[in-house]
Each structure stands twice: as C-alpha cells, then as structure tokens.
Short mmCIF file of C-alpha atoms in Angstrom, two decimals:
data_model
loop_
_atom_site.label_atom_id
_atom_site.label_comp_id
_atom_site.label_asym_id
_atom_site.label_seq_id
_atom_site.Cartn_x
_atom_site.Cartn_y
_atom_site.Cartn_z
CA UNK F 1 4.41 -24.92 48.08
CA UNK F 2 5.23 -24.08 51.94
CA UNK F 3 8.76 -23.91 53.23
CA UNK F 4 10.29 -22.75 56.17
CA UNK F 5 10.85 -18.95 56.79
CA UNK F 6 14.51 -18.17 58.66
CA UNK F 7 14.31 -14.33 60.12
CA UNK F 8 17.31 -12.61 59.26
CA UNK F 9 18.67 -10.22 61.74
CA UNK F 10 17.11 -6.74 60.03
CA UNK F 11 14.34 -8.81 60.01
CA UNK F 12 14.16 -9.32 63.38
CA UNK F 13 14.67 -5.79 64.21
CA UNK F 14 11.76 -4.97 62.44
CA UNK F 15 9.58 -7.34 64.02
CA UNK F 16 10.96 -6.37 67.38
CA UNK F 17 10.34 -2.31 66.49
CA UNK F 18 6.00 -3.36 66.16
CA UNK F 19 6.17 -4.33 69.35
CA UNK F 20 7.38 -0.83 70.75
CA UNK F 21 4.32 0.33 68.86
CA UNK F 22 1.44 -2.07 70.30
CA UNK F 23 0.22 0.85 72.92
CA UNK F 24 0.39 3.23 70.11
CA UNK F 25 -1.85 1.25 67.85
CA UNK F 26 -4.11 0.71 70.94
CA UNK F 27 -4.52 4.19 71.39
CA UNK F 28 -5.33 4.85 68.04
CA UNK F 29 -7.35 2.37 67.68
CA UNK F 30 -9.68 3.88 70.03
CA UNK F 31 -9.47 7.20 68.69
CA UNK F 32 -10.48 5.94 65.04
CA UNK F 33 -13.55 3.71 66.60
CA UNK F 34 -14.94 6.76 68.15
CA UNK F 35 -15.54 8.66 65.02
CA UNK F 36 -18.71 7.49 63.23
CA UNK F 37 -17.85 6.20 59.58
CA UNK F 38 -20.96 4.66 58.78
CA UNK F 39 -21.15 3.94 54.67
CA UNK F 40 -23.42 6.90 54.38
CA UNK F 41 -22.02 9.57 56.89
CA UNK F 42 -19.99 11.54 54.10
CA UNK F 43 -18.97 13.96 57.31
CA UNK F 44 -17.52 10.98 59.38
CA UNK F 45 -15.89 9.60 56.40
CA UNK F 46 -14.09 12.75 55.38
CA UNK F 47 -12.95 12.80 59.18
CA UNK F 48 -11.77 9.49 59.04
CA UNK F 49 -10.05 9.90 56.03
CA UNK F 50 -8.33 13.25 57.30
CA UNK F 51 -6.93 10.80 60.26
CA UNK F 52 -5.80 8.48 58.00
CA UNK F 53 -3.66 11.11 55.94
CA UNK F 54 -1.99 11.89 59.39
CA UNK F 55 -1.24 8.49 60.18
CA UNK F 56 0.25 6.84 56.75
CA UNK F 57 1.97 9.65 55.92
CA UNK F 58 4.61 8.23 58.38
CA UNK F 59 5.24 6.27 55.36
CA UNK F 60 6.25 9.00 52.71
CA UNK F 61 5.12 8.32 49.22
CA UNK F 62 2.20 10.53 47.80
CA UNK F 63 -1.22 10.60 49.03
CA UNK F 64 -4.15 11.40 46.90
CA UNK F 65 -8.08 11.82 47.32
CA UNK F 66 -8.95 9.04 45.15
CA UNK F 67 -12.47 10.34 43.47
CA UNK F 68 -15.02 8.08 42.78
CA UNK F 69 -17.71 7.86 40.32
CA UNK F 70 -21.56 8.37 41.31
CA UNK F 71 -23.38 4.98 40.77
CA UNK F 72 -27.24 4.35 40.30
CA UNK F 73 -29.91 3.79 43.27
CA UNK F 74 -33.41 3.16 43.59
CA UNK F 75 -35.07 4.73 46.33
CA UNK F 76 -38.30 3.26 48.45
CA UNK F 77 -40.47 5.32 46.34
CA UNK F 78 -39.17 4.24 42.95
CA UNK F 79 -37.37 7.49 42.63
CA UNK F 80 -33.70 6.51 40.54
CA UNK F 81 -31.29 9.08 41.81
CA UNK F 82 -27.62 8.97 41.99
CA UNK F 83 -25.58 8.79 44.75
CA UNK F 84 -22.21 10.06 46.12
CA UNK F 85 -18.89 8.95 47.42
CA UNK F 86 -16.53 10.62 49.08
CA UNK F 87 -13.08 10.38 47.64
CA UNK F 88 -11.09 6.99 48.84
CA UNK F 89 -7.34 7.33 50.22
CA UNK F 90 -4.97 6.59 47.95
CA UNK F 91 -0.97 6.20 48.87
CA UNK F 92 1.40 5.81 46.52
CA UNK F 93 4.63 4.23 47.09
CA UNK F 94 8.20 4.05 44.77
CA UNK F 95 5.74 3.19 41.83
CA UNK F 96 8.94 2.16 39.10
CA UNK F 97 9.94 -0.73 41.71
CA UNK F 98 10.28 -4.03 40.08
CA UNK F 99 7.70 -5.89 42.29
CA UNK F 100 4.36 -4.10 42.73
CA UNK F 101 1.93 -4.95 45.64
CA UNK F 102 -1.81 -3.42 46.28
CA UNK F 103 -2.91 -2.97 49.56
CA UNK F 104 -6.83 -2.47 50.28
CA UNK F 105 -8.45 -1.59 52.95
CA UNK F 106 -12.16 -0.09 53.53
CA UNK F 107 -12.56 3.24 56.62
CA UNK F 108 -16.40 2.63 56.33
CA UNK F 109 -18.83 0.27 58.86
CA UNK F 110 -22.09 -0.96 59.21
CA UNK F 111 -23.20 1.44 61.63
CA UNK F 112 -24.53 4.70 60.60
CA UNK F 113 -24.46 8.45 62.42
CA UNK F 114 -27.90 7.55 64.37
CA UNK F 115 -26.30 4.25 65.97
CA UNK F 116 -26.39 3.69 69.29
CA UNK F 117 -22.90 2.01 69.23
CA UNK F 118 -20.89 4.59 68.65
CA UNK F 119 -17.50 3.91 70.92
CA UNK F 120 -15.11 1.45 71.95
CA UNK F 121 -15.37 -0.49 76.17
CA UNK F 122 -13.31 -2.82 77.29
CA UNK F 123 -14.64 -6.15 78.28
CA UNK F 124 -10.73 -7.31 79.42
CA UNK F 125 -7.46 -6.88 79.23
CA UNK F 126 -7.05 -8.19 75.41
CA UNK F 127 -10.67 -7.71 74.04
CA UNK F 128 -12.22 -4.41 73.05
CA UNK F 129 -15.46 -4.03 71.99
CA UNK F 130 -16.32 -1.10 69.46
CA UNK F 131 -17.99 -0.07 66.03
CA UNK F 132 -15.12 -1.17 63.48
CA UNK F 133 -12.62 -1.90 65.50
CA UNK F 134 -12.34 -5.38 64.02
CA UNK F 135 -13.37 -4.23 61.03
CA UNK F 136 -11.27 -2.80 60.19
CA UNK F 137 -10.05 0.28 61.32
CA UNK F 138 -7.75 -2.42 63.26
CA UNK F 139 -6.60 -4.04 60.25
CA UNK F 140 -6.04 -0.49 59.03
CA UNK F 141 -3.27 -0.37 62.08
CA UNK F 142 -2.22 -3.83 60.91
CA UNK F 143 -1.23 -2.68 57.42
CA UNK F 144 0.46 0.63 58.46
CA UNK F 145 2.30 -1.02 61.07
CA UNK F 146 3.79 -3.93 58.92
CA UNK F 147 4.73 -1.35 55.95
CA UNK F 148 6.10 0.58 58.57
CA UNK F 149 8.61 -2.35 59.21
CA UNK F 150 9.18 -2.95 55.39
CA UNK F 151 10.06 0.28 55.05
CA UNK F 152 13.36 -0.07 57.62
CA UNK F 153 13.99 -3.18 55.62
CA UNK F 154 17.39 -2.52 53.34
CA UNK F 155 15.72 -4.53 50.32
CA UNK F 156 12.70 -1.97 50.95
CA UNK F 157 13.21 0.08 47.19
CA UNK F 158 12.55 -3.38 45.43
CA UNK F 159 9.07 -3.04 46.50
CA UNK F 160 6.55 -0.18 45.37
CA UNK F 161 3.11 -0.07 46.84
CA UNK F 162 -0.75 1.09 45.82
CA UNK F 163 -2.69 1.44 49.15
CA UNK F 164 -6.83 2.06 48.43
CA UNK F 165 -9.00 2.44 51.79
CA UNK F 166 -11.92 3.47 50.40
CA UNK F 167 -15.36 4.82 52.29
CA UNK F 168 -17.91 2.26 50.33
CA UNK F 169 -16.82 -1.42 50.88
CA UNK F 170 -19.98 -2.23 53.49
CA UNK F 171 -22.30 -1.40 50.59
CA UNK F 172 -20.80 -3.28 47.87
CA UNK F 173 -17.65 -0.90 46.62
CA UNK F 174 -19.92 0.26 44.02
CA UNK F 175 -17.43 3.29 43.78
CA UNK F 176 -14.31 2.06 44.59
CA UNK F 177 -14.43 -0.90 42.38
CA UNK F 178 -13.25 0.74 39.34
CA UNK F 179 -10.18 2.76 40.74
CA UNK F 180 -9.22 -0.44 42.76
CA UNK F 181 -9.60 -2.88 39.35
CA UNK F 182 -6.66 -1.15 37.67
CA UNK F 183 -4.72 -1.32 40.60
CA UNK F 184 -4.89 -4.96 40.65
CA UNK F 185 -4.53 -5.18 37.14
CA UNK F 186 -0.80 -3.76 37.61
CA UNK F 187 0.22 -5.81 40.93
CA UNK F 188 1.92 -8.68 41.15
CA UNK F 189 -0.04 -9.74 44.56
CA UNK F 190 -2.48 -8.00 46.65
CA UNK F 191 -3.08 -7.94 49.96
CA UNK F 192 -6.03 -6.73 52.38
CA UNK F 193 -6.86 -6.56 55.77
CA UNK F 194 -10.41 -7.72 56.42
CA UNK F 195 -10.86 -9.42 59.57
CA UNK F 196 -9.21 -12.58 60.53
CA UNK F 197 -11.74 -15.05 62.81
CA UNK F 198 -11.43 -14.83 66.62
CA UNK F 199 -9.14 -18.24 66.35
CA UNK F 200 -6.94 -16.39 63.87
CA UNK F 201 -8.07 -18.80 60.91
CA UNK F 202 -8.04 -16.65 57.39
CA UNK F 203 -10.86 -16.89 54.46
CA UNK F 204 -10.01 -18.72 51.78
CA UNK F 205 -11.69 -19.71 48.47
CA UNK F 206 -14.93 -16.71 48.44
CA UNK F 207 -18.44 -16.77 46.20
CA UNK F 208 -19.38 -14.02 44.23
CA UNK F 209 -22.15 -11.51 44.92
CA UNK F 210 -24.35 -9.53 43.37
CA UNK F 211 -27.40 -6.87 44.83
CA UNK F 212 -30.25 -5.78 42.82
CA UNK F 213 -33.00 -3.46 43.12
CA UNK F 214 -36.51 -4.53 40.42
CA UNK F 215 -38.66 -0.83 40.52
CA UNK F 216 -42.04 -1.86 39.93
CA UNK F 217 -44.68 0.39 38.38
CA UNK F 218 -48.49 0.08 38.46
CA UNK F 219 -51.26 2.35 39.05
CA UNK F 220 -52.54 3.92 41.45
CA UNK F 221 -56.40 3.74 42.17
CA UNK F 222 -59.07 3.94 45.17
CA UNK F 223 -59.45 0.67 46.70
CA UNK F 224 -63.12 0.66 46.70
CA UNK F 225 -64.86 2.93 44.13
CA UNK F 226 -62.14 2.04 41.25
CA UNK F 227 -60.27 -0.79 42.73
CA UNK F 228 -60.62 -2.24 39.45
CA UNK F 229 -59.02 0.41 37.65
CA UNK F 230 -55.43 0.23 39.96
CA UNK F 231 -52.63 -2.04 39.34
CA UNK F 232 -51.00 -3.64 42.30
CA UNK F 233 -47.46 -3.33 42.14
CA UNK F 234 -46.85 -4.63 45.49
CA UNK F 235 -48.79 -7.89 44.12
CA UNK F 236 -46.56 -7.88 41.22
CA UNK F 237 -43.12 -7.16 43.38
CA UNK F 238 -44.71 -10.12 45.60
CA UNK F 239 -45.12 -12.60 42.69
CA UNK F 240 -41.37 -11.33 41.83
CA UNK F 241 -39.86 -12.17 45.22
CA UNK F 242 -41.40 -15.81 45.48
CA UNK F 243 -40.04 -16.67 41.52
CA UNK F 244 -36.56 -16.03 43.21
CA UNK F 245 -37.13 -17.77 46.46
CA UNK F 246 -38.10 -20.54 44.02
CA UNK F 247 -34.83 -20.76 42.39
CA UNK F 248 -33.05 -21.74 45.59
CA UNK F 249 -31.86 -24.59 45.47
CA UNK F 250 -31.90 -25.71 42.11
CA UNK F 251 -28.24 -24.98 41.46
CA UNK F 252 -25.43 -26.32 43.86
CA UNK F 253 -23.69 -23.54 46.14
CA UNK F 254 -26.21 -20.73 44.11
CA UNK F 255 -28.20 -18.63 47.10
CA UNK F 256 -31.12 -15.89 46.71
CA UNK F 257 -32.10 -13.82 49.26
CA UNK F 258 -35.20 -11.38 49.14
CA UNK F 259 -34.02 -8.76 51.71
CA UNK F 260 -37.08 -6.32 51.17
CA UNK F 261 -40.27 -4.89 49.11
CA UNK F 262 -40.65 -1.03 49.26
CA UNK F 263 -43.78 0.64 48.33
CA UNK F 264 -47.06 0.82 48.95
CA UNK F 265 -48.96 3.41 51.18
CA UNK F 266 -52.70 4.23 52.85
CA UNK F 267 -54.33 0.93 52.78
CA UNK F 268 -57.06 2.75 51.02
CA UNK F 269 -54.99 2.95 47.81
CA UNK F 270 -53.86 0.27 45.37
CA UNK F 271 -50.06 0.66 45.52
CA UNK F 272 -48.60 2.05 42.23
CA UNK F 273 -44.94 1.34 43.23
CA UNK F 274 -42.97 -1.15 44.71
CA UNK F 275 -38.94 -2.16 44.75
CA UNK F 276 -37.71 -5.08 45.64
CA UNK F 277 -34.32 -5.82 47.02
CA UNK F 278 -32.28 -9.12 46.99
CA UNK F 279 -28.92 -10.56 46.86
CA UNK F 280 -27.39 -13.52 45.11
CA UNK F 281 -24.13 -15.50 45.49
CA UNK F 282 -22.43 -18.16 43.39
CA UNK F 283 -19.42 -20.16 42.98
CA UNK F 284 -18.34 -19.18 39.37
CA UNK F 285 -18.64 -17.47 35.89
CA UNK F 286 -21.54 -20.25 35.00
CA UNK F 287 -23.18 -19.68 37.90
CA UNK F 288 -23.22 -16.15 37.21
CA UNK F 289 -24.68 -16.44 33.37
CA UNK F 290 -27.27 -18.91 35.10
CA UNK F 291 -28.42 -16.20 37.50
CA UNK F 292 -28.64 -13.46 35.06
CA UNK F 293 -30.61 -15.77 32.94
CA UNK F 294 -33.48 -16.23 35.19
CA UNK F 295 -33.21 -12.90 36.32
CA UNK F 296 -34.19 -11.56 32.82
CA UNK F 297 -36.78 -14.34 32.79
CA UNK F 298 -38.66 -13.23 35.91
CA UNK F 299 -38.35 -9.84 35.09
CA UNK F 300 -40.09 -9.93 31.64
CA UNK F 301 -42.87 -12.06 33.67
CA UNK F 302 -43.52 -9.36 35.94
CA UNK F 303 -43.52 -6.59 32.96
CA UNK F 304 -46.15 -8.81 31.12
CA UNK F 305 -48.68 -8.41 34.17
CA UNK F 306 -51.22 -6.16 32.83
CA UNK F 307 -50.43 -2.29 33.74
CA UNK F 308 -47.54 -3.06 34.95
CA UNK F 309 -44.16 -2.06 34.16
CA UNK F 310 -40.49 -3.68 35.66
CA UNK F 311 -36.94 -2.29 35.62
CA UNK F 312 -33.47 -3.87 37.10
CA UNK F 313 -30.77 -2.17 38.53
CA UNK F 314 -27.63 -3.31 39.86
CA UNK F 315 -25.70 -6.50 39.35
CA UNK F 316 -22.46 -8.70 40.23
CA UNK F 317 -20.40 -6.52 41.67
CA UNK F 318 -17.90 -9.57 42.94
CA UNK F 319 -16.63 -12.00 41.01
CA UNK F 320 -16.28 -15.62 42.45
CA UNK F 321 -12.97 -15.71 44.01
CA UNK F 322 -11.68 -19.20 43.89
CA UNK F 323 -8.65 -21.04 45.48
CA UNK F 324 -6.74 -21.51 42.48
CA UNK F 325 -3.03 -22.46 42.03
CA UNK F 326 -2.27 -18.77 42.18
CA UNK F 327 -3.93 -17.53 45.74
CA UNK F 328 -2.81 -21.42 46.94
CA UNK F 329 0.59 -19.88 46.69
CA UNK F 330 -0.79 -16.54 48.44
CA UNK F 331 -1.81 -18.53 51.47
CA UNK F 332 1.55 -21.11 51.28
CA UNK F 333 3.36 -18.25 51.53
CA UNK F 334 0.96 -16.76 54.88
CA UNK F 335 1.23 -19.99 56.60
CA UNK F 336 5.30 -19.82 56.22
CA UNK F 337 5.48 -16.20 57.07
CA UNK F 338 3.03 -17.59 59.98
CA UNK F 339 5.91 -20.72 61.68
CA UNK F 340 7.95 -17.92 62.02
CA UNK F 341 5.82 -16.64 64.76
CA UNK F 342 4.81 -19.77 65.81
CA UNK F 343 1.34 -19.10 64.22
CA UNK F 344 -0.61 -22.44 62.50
CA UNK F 345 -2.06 -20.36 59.54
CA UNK F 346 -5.50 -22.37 58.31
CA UNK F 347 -8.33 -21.10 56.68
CA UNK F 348 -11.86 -21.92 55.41
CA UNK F 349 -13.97 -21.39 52.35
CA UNK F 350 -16.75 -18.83 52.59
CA UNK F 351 -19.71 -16.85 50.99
CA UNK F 352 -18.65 -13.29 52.31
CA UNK F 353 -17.42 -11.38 49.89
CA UNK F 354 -14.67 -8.42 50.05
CA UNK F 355 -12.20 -6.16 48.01
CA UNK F 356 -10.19 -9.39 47.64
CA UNK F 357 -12.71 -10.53 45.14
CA UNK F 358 -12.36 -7.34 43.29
CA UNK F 359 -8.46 -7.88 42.97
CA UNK F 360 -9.29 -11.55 41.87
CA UNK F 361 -11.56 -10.24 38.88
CA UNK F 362 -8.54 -7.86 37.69
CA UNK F 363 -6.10 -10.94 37.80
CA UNK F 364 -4.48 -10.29 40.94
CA UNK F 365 -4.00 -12.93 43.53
CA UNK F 366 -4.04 -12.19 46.84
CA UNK F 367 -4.77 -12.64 50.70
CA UNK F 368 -7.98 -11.13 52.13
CA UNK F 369 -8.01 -11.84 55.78
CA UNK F 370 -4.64 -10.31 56.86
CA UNK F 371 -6.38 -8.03 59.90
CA UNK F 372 -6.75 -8.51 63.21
CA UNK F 373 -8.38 -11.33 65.22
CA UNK F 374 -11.80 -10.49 65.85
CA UNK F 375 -15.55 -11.74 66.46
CA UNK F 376 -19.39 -10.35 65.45
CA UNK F 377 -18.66 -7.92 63.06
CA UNK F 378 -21.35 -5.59 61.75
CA UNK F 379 -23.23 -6.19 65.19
CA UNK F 380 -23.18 -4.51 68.35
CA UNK F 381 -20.77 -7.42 70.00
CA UNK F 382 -18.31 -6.81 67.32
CA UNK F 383 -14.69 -7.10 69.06
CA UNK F 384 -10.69 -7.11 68.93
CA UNK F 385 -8.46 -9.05 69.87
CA UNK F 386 -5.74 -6.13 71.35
CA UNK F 387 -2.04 -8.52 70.81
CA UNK F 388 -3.46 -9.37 67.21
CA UNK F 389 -2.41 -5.53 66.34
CA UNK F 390 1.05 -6.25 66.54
CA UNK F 391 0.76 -10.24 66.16
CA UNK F 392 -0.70 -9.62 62.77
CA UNK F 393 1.77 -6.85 61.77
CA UNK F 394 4.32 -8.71 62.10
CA UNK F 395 2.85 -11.33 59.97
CA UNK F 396 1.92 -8.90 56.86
CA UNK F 397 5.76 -7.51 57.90
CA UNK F 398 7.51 -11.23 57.01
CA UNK F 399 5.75 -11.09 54.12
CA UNK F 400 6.66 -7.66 52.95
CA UNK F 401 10.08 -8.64 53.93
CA UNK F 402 10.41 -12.09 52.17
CA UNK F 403 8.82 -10.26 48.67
CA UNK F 404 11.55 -7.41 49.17
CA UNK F 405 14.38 -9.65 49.79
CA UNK F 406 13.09 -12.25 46.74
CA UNK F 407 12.68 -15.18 49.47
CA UNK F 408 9.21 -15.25 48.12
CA UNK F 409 9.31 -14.50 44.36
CA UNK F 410 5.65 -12.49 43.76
CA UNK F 411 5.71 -12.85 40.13
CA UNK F 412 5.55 -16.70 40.50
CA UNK F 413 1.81 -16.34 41.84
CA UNK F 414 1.04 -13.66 38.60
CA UNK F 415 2.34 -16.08 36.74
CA UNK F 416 -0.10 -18.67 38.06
CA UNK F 417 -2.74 -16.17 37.86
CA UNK F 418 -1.95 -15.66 34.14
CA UNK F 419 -1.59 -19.97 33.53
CA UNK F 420 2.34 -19.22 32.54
CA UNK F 421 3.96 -20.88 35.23
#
C-alpha cells in the first residue's frame, strides 16, 4: 500500500516556507505553555482558546465556540452534580470541497491551576521542558503550520477542513465527544496531533476505554453504641473493588484498574457513603459487552448487601480502535509522506486512548500521533523535541498536499472503512 512520494516544486516551496517559521513556532510555543490549561481551569482554558483564535485565524475560514453539553459526575461525597465545559474551537474551512478532512486536537493538560509546573526551561538546545508542550499545544503548532502550507498549495480548494481542539480530552472528552462524532461521520480521513514518541515512532492499533464511578449508599451509625445499626459502605465499595481486581486476567488484552474509594469520615462513624473509581480497557466490541456484563453483575451484588444501595455512572467513552485495512492505508500513506523527508515512519500498538478513537467509532479512519516528538507526558519531565515543530509540519503538509493534488486518493481509505473497496 506504500509508494514513493516525488515533491513537486510548489510542494517544495511549501515545505521550505515551515522552515522560515520554526523560531516563530518556538516562540509561541512558549507563550502557550505558560498559560495554565489544566482540564478544570475554565479561566485558563478560555485564555487558551482566545490565543488560539489569534493564531488559526491566519488560516481564514470561520471560527466558532463549539458548545458542549454538561455531562454527569459523582463527587467524593456521593453528591451527583453536573459539570461544565467550556466551549471547544471550532474552524471551519471551504466546507462544499469534494474531499473533507477533520483535524483534532485537545488545548487542555494534566496539570491543574495549583501545579507547581507551570512554565517551560530549557534543558538544551533542541529539548524544552514544559506543562503541554508535547502535549500538545506543540502538535497544535504542528497542525497550523502544515495547513498553513496546504493552504499556498494551488490544488488547496479541493480540500475543506473541520478543525475541533477542544478543552476536555485529559478527562475522557466527555463533552467533546459528541460534536467531534459527527465530524468524523462526514470526513473522508481524520487526522490528530497527539504526541509522537521521543524516537518519532507513531501509535498504531489503540484499546478502548471506559471510566466509571459506583456511589455507594449505607447508613450512617455510631461505631460503638449502635454499630450494629450502620451499614458500611466503605465495606461494601471494598468488596466492589476486589470483584473487579478479580476479573483481571480472565480475558486476553481486558485490564481493570481500581484508581480510588471515596467516602468515609471520623473513625467514630460507620461510613454511609463511598464511590469508587476505576477504569477498563479492551481490544473490541466483545470485549466491551463482556465488561459491561460483569459490571452489572457486581453491581447488583453490592445492592443486595443488606442496607445498602449501588448506582453506576459513566461508561466506554472510546471505542477499540483497531488497525484495520482502512487506518493501514492511513499509516502507508504517513510512512510515504515520511521517505520524502528521509523519515522511517514505524509505529506500535498501544492501550492509550485519544480523539483518534472517537473518529474510529464515527467511521473515520485516521492518524493519531501526527505531533511533535516528545517524552513523559502528563509528568513533570514532560518534553519537546524543538526541530520536530517544523519536521512534523512538514510531514502533516505532504500529506495535505498529496490529498489536495489526488496523489493520495482519501476516499479509498472511507471506502475501506465502509468494506466497499
């Protein structure tokens, strides 16, 4: 499915033009990793997303504040509230073109207003350390920068664009997900810019995921004059937890991981509430029905305890995102785009999870990994690598290019998606 990629002068040009722009994208790159965008720091988000509006509107095409539905949490106490977003950015770009392309990307990170890593140090020449700069306010840079070439291509009105960066991808897109499904739905690829590794190698064939929160109610009582009377719903959470610890293992590639038991208080009191948090990955749709299976098993178990009451919330919010025939012809097509740089595109199966699942589960194939080169994200050693800005730009740029000019035909892999081809 690989063949070999010949630049074309334009091409060239445009590949030639990122380079003028690698200090630029430096610089900005340091100006976005100062500003705190942690998942729940609405203020930092809305700041971030005001600097993103300035930068992509290089572009043209319309931007809109993409706004996204509340979605359900549980919080230590038990309390079930709902919970904000602020609005995603949302560009729009010649949206009657004959080949459509999404583009996602996420201006949220790990690390919220209260972090002590908060800006960007060198530790060479080529390797900055800094809260998102990998990921993936870099990768944001990436994207720009390589649409920014497309669009001085002269085969440039063949291509329209969606680009979603959303402020919620850290915590599971919980928000996002449905504006960015449709999206998908309409493309003919996708493309997003999560992190490549440190040795440029991309993720390939991803698990699905899923996060869950089990509120447990019991009653409260004195733990020595009526300790009889109380029922223990950290006991109960407890007996919970180790029923899913118990299922690893018993299906290949299928992981559960208790994360954390809320509740309790004075150790005076039998504990009347309890949650318990915990994540599970699979491989596929079967795995999934498996999973839910034993969830609803474990869960009636724990609301047949006497006094003692058990409700779920959450569930798979990515799909399994498998190397099929369609994103095989995603990647062929990186790896050529790659020889023209003299790049040696590989990449690996993984469990992580990203927006490129999302894009799977609405039928889109894509590439996930299209950022910068980078090393321990959501940690305090998180870094970039600086020439992967513009190394990386170009890549995405080739791409763009070879789409626009027909080179590589992006209906062939919705075709493959769709089992017509």
């Amino acid at each position: 499915m690989t063949h070999k990629v010949e630049l074309k002068p334009d091409e060239r040009e445009s590949l030639d033009w990122i380079e003028t722009r690698q200090d630029h994208m430096v610089a900005t790159l340091r100006d976005w990793v100062n500003i705190n965008s942690g998942s729940q720091n609405a203020d930092g988000l809305e700041v971030m997303r005001g600097k993103l509006s300035g930068a992509f509107a290089e572009l043209g095409g319309e931007i809109r504040a993409a706004e996204l539905a509340p979605t359900t949490i549980v919080e230590k106490n038990g309390e079930v509230r709902q919970q904000a977003f602020t609005p995603s950015f949302h560009l729009i770009q010649r949206p009657d073109a004959p080949i459509k392309i999404v583009l996602t990307g996420h201006h949220d990170t790990v690390f919220p207003a209260e972090d002590s890593f908060q800006s960007w140090k060198m530790r060479d020449d080529n390797i900055m350390n800094g809260p998102g700069a990998a990921d993936m306010k870099g990768g944001l840079l990436v994207m720009l920068h390589a649409l920014l070439a497309l669009e001085r291509s002269p085969h440039r009105d063949r291509i329209g664009y969606d680009i979603l960066i959303s402020p919620d991808e850290e915590i599971g897109s919980l928000g996002s997900g449905p504006v960015l499904h449709p999206l998908g739905a309409k493309a003919d690829i996708g493309m997003t810019y999560e992190p490549a590794l440190a040795d440029g190698s991309l993720a390939g064939a991803r698990k699905g995921s899923g996060n869950w929160s089990l509120k447990v109610t019991g009653k409260a009582a004195h733990a020595g004059r009526e300790h009889h009377l109380g029922r223990n719903a950290i006991v109960a959470a407890s007996q919970f937890a180790l029923g899913l610890d118990d299922l690893n293992g018993q299906r290949d590639g299928v992981t559960f991981n208790v994360a954390r038991i809320d509740g309790g208080g004075p150790p005076n009191v039998v504990p009347a509430n309890a949650v318990v948090r915990f994540n599970v990955r699979v491989n596929d749709a079967d795995d999934q029905a498996w999973v839910l299976a034993h969830l609803e098993r474990l869960t009636d178990e724990t609301a047949q305890r006497n006094g003692i009451s058990a409700e779920m919330f959450g569930g798979f919010t990515r799909p399994a995102k498998p190397m099929t025939p369609a994103n095989a012809q995603m990647f062929a097509w990186t790896k050529a785009a790659g020889s023209a740089l003299g790049l040696d595109m590989k990449w690996n199966a993984t469990g992580g999870v990203c927006e490129g699942n999302n894009l799977w589960a609405a039928g889109c194939p894509n590439v996930d990994t299209l950022g910068v080169c980078g090393a321990g994200i959501h940690s305090h050693d998180e870094i970039v690598l600086l020439d992967s800005l513009s190394e990386r730009a170009k890549l995405s740029a080739i791409m763009l290019m070879k789409f626009a000019s027909g080179e590589f035909d992006a209906k062939t892999a919705r075709k493959l998606a769709r089992g017509e081809a």
